[in-house]
């Protein structure tokens, strides 16, 4: 099933990219494996996926220990400061940096391991009270503050769009995120590169691709519905 789902997602990414004159290889598909067992990740690996996204530090750490070292792990969820230590040396990118305090903690942990961690600033484009991330008007200041940390590398922006009836409703948020990234880029802040836009999930990734996403985070569309009543099957 995973193989077939992936083929379908791949087809849709390619078609969305083609519609706006983009190349498929400008877009990285991050397979969001949260709550799903290692056996399903292995199935996705066999179908060629190397990038996986998790939103719980301990779950990421545990799966990391059980799977081959060539996988690329993305931390995509709300990250508590006291849990940064579990994942700091295991991730290729942290997508969800929405505060200076969290950035400070990542800096400290990264320094201990002598690593430079690629990060994205999470922006709350729809201003939802239930979501983390910095407000759009504060993103540039956060970028400038975080840029001072030598063990962090700001690579771009990320957003989690609202749950909507029609994916098209989220186009405005994706477009605004891209415009915000262009604005910040034009300020030429040292140590800030706005090359990545992490946006789009199962319900709306095609629209995100059309609006310039370089990283899309797809869970359900690859692995099927999640069952939160069970503990994460490792
Ligand atoms: C769970 C999650 C996803 C994937 O959601 P789907 O709708 O299952 O594709 C993407 N991004 C974040 C931050 C998530 O927590």
Short mmCIF file of C-alpha atoms and ligand atoms in Angstrom, two decimals, residues 32 34 55 76-77 158 160 200-203 217-221 224 226 228, ligand 1:
data_model
loop_
_atom_site.label_atom_id
_atom_site.label_comp_id
_atom_site.label_asym_id
_atom_site.label_seq_id
_atom_site.Cartn_x
_atom_site.Cartn_y
_atom_site.Cartn_z
CA UNK A 32 5.94 12.11 7.98
CA UNK A 34 4.95 9.97 13.31
CA UNK A 55 7.23 15.55 15.69
CA UNK A 76 8.89 19.08 12.25
CA UNK A 77 6.84 19.47 15.41
CA UNK A 158 8.06 26.83 7.54
CA UNK A 160 1.55 24.70 9.19
CA UNK A 200 2.07 21.72 2.39
CA UNK A 201 0.73 18.50 3.95
CA UNK A 202 -1.48 15.68 2.66
CA UNK A 203 -4.49 17.91 2.06
CA UNK A 217 5.56 17.15 4.67
CA UNK A 218 3.22 14.31 3.81
CA UNK A 219 2.07 11.75 6.37
CA UNK A 220 -1.43 10.39 5.83
CA UNK A 221 -1.09 10.40 2.04
CA UNK A 224 -2.59 6.18 5.90
CA UNK A 226 -2.95 7.85 12.17
CA UNK A 228 -3.60 8.38 18.27
C1 LIG B 1 1.61 15.46 11.12
C2 LIG B 1 2.27 16.58 10.42
C3 LIG B 1 2.33 16.62 9.02
C4 LIG B 1 1.70 15.58 8.11
O1 LIG B 1 0.32 15.67 8.13
P1 LIG B 1 -0.59 14.85 7.08
O2 LIG B 1 -1.82 15.64 6.99
O3 LIG B 1 -0.78 13.50 7.66
O4 LIG B 1 0.15 14.81 5.81
C5 LIG B 1 3.01 17.68 8.45
N1 LIG B 1 3.58 18.65 9.18
C6 LIG B 1 3.54 18.64 10.53
C7 LIG B 1 4.21 19.72 11.29
C8 LIG B 1 2.89 17.61 11.20
O5 LIG B 1 2.86 17.60 12.54
#
